[in-house]
mmCIF file of C-alpha atoms and ligand atoms in Angstrom:
data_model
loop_
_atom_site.group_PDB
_atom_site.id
_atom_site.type_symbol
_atom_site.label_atom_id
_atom_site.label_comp_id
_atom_site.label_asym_id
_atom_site.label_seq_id
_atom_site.Cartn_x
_atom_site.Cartn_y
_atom_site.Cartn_z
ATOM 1 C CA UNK A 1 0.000 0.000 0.000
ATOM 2 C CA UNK A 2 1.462 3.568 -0.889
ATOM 3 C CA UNK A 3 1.800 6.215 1.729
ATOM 4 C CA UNK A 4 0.486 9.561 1.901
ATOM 5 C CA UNK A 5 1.887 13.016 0.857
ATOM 6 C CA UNK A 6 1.339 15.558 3.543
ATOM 7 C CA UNK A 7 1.358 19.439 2.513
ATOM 8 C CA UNK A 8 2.298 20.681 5.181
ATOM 9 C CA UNK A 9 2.532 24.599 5.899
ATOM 10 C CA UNK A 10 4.747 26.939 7.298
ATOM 11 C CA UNK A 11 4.740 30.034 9.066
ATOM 12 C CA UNK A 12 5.033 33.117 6.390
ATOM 13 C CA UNK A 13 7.471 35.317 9.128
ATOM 14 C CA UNK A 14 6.007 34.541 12.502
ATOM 15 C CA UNK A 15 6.494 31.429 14.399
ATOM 16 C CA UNK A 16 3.848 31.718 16.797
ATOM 17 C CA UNK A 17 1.688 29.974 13.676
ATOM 18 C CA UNK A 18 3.141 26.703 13.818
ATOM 19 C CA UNK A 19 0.257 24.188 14.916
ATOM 20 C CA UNK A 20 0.221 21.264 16.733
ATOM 21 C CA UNK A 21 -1.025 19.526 13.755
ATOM 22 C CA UNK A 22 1.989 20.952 11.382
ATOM 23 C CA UNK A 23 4.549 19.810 13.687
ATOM 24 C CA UNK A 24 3.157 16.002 14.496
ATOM 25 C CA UNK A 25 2.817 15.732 10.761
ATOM 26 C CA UNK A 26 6.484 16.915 10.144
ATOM 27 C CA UNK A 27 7.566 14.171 13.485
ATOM 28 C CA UNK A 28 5.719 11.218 11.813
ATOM 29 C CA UNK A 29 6.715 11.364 8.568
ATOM 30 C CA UNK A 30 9.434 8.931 7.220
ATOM 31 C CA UNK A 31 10.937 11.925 5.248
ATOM 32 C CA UNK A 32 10.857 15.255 4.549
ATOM 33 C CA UNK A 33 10.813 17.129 1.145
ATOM 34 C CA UNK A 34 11.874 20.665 1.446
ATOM 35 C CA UNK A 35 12.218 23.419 -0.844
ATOM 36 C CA UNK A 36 15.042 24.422 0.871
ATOM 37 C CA UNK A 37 16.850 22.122 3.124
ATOM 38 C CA UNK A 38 19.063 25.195 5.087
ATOM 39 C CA UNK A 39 15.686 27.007 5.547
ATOM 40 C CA UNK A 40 13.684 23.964 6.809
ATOM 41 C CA UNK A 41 15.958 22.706 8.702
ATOM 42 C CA UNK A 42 15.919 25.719 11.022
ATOM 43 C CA UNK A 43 11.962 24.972 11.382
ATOM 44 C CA UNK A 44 13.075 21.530 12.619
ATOM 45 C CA UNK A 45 15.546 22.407 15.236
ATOM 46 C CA UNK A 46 12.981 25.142 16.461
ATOM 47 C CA UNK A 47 10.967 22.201 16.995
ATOM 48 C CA UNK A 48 13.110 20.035 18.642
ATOM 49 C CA UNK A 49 12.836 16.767 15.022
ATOM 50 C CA UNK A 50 15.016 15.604 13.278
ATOM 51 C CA UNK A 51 14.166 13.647 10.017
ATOM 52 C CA UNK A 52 15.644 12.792 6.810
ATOM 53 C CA UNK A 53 15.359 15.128 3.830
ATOM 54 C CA UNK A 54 14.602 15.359 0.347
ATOM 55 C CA UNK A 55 15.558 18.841 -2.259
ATOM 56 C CA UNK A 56 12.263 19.129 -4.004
ATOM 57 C CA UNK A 57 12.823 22.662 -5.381
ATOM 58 C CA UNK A 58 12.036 23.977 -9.238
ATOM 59 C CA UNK A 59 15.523 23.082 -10.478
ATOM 60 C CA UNK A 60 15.379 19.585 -10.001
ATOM 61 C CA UNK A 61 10.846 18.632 -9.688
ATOM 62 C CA UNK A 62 12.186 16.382 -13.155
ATOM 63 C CA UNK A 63 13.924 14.149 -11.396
ATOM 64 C CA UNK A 64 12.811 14.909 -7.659
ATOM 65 C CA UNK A 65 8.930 14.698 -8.162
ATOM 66 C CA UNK A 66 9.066 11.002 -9.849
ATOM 67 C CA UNK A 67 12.125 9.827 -7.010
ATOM 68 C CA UNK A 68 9.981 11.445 -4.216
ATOM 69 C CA UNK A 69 6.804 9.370 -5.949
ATOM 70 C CA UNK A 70 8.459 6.319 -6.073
ATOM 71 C CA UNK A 71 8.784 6.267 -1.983
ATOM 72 C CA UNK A 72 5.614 6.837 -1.454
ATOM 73 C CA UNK A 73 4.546 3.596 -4.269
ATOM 74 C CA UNK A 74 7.087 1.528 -1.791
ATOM 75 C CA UNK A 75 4.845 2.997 1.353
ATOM 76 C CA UNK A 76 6.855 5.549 2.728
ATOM 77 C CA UNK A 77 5.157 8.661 4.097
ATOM 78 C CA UNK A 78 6.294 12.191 3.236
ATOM 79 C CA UNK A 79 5.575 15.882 4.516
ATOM 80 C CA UNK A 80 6.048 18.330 1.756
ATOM 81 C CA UNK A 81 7.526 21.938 3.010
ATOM 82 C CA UNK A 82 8.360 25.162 1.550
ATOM 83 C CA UNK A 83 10.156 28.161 2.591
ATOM 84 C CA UNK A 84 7.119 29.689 3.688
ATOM 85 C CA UNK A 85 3.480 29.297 3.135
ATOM 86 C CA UNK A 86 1.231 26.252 1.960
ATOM 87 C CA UNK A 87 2.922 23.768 -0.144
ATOM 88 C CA UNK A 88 1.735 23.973 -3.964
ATOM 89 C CA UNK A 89 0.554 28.058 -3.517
ATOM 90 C CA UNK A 90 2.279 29.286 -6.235
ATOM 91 C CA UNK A 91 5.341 27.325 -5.653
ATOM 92 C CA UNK A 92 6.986 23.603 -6.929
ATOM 93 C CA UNK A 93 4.455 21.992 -4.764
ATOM 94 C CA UNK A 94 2.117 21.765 -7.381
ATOM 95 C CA UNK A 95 3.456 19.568 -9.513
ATOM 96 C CA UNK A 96 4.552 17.066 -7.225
ATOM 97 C CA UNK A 97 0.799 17.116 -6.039
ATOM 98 C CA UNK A 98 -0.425 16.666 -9.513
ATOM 99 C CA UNK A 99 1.870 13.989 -10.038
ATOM 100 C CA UNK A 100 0.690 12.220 -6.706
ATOM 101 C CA UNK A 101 -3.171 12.478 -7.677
ATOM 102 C CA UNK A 102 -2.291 10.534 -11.080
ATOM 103 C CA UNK A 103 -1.000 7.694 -9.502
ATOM 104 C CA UNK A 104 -3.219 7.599 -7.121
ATOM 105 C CA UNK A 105 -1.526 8.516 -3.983
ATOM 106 C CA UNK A 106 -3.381 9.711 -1.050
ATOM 107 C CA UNK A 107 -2.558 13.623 -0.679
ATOM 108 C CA UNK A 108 -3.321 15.109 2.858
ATOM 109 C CA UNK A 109 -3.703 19.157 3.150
ATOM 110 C CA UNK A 110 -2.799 20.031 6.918
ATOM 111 C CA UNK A 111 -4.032 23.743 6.567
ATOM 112 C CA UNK A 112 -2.252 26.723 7.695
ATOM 113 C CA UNK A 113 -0.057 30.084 6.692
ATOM 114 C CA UNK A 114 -0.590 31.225 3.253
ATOM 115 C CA UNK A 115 0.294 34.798 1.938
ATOM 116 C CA UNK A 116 -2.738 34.688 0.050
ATOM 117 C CA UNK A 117 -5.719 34.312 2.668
ATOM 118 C CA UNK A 118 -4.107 36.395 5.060
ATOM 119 C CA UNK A 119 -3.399 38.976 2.388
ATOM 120 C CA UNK A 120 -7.296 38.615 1.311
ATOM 121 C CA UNK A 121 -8.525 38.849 4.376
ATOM 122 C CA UNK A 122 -7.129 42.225 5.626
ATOM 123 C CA UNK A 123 -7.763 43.808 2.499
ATOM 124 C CA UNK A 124 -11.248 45.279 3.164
ATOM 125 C CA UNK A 125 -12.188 44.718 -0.466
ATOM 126 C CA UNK A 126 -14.847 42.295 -1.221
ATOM 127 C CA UNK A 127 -13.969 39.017 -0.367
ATOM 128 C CA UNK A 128 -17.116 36.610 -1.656
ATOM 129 C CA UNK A 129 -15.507 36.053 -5.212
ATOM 130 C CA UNK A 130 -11.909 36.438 -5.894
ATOM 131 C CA UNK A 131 -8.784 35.855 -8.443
ATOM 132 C CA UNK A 132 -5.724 34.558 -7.593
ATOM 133 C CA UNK A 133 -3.099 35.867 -10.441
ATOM 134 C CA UNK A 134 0.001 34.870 -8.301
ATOM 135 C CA UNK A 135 2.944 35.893 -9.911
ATOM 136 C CA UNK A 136 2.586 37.658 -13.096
ATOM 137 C CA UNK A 137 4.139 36.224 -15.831
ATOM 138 C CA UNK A 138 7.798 37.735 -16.226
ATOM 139 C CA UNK A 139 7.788 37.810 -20.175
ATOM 140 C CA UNK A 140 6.334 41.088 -21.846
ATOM 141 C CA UNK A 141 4.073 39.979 -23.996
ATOM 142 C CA UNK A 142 2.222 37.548 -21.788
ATOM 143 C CA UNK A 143 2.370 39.634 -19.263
ATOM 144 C CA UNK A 144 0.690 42.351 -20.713
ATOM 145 C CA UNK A 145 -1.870 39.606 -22.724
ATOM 146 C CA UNK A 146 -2.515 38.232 -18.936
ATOM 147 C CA UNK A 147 -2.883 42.353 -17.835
ATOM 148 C CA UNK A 148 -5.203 42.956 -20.969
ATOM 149 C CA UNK A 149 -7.625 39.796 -19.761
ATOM 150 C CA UNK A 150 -8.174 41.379 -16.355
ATOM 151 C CA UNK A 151 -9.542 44.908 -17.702
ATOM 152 C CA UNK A 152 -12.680 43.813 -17.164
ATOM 153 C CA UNK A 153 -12.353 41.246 -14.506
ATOM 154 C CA UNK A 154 -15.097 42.333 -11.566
ATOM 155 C CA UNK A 155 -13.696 40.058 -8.650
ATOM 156 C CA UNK A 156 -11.479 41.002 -6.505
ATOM 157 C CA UNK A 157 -7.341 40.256 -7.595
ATOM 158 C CA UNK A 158 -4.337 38.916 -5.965
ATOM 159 C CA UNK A 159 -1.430 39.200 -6.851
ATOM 160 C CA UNK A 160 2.204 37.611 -5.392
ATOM 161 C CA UNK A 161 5.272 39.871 -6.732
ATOM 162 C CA UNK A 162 9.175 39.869 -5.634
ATOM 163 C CA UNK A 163 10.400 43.418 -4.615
ATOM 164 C CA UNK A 164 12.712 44.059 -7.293
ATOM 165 C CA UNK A 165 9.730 44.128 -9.719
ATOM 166 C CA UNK A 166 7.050 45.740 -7.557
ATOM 167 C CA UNK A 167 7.519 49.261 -9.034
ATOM 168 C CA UNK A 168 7.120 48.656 -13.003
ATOM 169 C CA UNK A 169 4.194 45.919 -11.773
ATOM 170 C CA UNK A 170 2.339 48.717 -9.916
ATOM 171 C CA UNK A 171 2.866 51.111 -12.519
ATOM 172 C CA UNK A 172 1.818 48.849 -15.462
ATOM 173 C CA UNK A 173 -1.714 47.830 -13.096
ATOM 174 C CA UNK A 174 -2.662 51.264 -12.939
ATOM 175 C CA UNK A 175 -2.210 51.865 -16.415
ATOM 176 C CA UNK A 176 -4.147 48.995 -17.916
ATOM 177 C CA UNK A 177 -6.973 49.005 -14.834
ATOM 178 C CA UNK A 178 -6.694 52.684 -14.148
ATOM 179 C CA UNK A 179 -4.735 55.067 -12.021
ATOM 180 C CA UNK A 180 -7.903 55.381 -9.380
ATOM 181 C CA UNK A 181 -8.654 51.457 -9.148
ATOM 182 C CA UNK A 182 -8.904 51.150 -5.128
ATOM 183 C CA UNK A 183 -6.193 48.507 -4.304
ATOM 184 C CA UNK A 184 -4.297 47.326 -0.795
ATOM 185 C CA UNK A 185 -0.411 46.554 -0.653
ATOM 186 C CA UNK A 186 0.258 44.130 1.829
ATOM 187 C CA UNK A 187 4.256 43.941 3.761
ATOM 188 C CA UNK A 188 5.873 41.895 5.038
ATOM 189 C CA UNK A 189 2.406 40.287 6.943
ATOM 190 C CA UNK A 190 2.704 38.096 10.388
ATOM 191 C CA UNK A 191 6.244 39.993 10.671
ATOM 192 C CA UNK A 192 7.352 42.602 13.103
ATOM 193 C CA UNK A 193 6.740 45.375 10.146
ATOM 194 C CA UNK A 194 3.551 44.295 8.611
ATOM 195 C CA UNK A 195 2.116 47.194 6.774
ATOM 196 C CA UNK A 196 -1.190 47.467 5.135
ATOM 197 C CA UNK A 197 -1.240 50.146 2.549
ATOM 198 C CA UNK A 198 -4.881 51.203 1.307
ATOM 199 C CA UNK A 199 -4.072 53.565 -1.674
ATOM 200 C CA UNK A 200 -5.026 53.565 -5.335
ATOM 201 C CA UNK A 201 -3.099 51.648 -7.948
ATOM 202 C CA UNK A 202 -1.495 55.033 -9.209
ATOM 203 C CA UNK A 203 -0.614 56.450 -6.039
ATOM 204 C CA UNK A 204 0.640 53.034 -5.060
ATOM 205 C CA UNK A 205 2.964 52.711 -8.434
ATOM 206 C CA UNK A 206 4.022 56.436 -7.330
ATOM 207 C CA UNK A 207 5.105 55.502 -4.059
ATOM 208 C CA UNK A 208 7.431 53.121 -5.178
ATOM 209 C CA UNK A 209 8.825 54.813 -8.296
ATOM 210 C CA UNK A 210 10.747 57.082 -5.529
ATOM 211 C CA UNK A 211 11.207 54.312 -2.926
ATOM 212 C CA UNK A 212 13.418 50.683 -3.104
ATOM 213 C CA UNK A 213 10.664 48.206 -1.890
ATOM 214 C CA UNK A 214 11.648 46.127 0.600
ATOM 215 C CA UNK A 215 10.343 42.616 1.776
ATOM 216 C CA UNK A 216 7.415 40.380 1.052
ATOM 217 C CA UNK A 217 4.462 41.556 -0.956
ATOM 218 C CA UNK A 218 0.840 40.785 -1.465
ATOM 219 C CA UNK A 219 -1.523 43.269 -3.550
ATOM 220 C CA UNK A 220 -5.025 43.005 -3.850
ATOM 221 C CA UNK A 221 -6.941 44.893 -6.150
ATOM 222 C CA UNK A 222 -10.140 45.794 -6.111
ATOM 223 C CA UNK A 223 -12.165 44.247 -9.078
ATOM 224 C CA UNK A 224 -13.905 46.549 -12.000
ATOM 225 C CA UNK A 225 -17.095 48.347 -11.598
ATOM 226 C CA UNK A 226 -19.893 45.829 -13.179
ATOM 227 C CA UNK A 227 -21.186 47.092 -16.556
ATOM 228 C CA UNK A 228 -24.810 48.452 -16.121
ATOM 229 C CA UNK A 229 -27.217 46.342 -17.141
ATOM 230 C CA UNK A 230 -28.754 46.449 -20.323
ATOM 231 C CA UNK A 231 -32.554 47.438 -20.844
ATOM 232 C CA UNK A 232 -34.640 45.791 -23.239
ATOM 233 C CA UNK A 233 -36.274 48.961 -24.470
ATOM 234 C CA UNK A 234 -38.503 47.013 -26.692
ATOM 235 C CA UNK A 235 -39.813 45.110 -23.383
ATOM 236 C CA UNK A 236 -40.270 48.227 -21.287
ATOM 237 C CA UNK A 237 -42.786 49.566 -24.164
ATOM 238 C CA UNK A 238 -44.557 46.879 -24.313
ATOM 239 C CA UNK A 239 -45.089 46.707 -21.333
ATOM 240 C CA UNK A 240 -46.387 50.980 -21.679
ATOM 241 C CA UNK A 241 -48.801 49.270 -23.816
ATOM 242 C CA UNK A 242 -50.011 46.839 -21.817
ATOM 243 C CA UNK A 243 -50.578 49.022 -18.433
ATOM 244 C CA UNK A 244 -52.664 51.748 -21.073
ATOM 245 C CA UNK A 245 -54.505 48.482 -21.866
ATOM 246 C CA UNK A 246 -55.531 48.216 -17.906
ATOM 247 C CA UNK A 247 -56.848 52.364 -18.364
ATOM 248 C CA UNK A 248 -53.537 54.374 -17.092
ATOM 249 C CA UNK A 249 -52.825 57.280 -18.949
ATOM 250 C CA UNK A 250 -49.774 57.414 -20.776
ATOM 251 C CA UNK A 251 -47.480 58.801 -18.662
ATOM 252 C CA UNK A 252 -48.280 57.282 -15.992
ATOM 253 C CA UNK A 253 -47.843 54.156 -17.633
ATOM 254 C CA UNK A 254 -44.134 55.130 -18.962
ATOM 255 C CA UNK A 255 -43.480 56.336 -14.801
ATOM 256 C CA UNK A 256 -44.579 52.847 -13.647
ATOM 257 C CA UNK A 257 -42.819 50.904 -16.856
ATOM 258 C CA UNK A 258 -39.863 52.408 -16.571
ATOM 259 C CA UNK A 259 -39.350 51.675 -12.359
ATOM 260 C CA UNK A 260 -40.588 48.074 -12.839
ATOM 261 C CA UNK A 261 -38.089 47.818 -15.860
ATOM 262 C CA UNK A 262 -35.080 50.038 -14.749
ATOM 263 C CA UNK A 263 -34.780 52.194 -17.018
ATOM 264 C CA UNK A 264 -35.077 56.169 -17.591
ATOM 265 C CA UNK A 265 -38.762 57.716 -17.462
ATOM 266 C CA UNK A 266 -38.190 60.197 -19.877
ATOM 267 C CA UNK A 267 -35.963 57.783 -22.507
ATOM 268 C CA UNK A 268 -39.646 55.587 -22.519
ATOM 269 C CA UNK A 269 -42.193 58.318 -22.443
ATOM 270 C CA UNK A 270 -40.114 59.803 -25.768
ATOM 271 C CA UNK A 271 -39.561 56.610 -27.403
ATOM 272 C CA UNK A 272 -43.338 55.590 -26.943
ATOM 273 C CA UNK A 273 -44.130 59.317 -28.465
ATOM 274 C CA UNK A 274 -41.718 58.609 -31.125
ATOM 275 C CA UNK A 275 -43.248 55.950 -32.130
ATOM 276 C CA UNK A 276 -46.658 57.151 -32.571
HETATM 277 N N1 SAM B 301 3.345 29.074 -0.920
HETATM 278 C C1 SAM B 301 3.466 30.408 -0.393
HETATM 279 C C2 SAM B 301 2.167 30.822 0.301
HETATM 280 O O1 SAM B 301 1.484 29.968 0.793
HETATM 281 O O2 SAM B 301 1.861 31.988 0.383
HETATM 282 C C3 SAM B 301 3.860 31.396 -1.468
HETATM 283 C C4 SAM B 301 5.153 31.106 -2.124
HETATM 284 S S1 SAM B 301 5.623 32.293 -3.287
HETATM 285 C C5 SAM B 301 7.049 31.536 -3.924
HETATM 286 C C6 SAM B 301 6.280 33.615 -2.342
HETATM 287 C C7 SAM B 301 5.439 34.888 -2.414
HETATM 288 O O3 SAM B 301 4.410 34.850 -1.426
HETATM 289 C C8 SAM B 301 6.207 36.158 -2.119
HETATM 290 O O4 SAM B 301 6.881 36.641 -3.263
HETATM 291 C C9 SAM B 301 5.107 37.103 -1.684
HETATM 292 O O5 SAM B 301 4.423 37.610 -2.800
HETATM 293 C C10 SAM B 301 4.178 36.147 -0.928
HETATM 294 N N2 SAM B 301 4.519 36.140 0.511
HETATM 295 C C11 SAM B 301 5.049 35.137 1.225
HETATM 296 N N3 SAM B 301 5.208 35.489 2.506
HETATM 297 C C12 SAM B 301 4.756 36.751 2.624
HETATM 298 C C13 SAM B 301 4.640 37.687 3.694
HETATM 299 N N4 SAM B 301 5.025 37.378 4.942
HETATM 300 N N5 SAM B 301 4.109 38.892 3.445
HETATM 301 C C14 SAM B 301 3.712 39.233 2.202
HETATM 302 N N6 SAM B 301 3.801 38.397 1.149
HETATM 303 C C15 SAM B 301 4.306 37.174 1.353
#
């Protein structure tokens, strides 16, 4: 019988949100795979294990994903780790995940720190639908195709970006989706200096044009204003007609048309006259 591939998170900058759960699953596993073996292995002395490990990073998924598989065939258990964060959010995890769910290999999600939730959920923007961009691709052209797609997009956006490229990011956001778009820069969060920053895309981008970002960054973006909704004119007059049928004079009927039917008084009333 295989084993099972535990994601297991880590804290995202403060320690204090290791669980219980997170550190049983990392003591019972027959090995670890870590992203980073330096960085996790700091995590393990913190907590007292020590375990065997495995590089699974994005230089070597080729060869580690199918090695790392192959244990888990023979029955060995394995906790997944990254730096920071849940295991497969917009890091190497993903693959090995995908390559554990074809073949049929129990995956286990222990939840826990992700940027992205925690990024979401102090954003004050509206949180019941959502888009997770994560990092944006880094070639021109499909960035700006993937940039183009969003002009309309209505949901809420996150986005993951690496300091070094925050500034031109920023300032290509608020030119495709408008200097004003209401959006919420998150730094550096569960850390010692966590800042929110709740400023529009083009004051954002302006910010940073004069000043080196430094740290960890979320940004969340507020989506697009929905596109008002179209009136079917010819329904709204027929609909003129039909309460003149039941005896109400004509403008009357237009008044009471146009509230049922959400659309301008004075657009019916002139098109029903026009038509005449
Ligand atoms: N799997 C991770 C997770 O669960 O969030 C994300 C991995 S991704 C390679 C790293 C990115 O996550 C960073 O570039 C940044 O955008 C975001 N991130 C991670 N930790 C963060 C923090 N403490 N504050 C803000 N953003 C963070």
């Amino acid at each position: 019988m295989s084993g099972t591939l535990y994601l297991v998170p880590t804290p995202i900058g403060n320690l204090g949100d290791i669980s219980r759960r997170m550190a049983d699953t990392l003591a019972q596993a027959d090995f670890i795979a870590a992203e980073d073996t330096r960085v996790t292995v700091k995590l393990l002395n913190h907590l007292g294990i020590k375990k065997p490990m495995a590089a699974y990073h994005r230089h070597n998924l080729d060869t580690a994903g199918p090695a790392i598989l192959n244990r888990l065939l023979a029955g060995e258990n394995c906790a997944l780790v990254t730096d920071a964060g849940t295991p497969a959010i917009s890091d190497p995890g993903e693959d090995l995940v995908a390559l554990c769910a074809a073949a049929g290999v129990p995956v286990c999600a222990i939840p826990g720190p992700c940027a992205l939730p925690t990024a979401l959920s102090v954003a004050g923007l509206p949180t019941s639908r959502f888009t997770f961009e994560g990092f944006l691709p880094q070639n021109r052209k499909n960035r700006r195709a993937q940039l183009d797609a969003l002009r309309e997009e209505e949901r809420t956006m996150v986005f993951y970006e690496a300091p070094h490229k925050l500034a031109a990011t920023l300032a290509e956001l608020a030119d495709v989706l408008g200097a004003d778009r209401r959006a919420v820069l998150c730094r550096e969060l569960t850390k010692l200096h966590e800042e929110i920053l709740r400023l529009p895309l083009g004051a954002l981008a302006e910010r940073y044009r004069q000043q080196q970002p430094r740290g960890e960054f979320v940004l969340v973006v507020e989506g697009a204003a929905p596109a008002p909704e179209e009136v079917d004119l010819d329904a709204a007059q027929a609909r003129v007609e039909q309460l003149r049928g039941q005896g109400l004079a004509l403008k009357q009927a237009a008044a009471q048309a146009a509230r049922e039917m959400g659309c301008s008084r004075r657009t019916l009333y002139e098109r029903v006259l026009g038509k005449r």
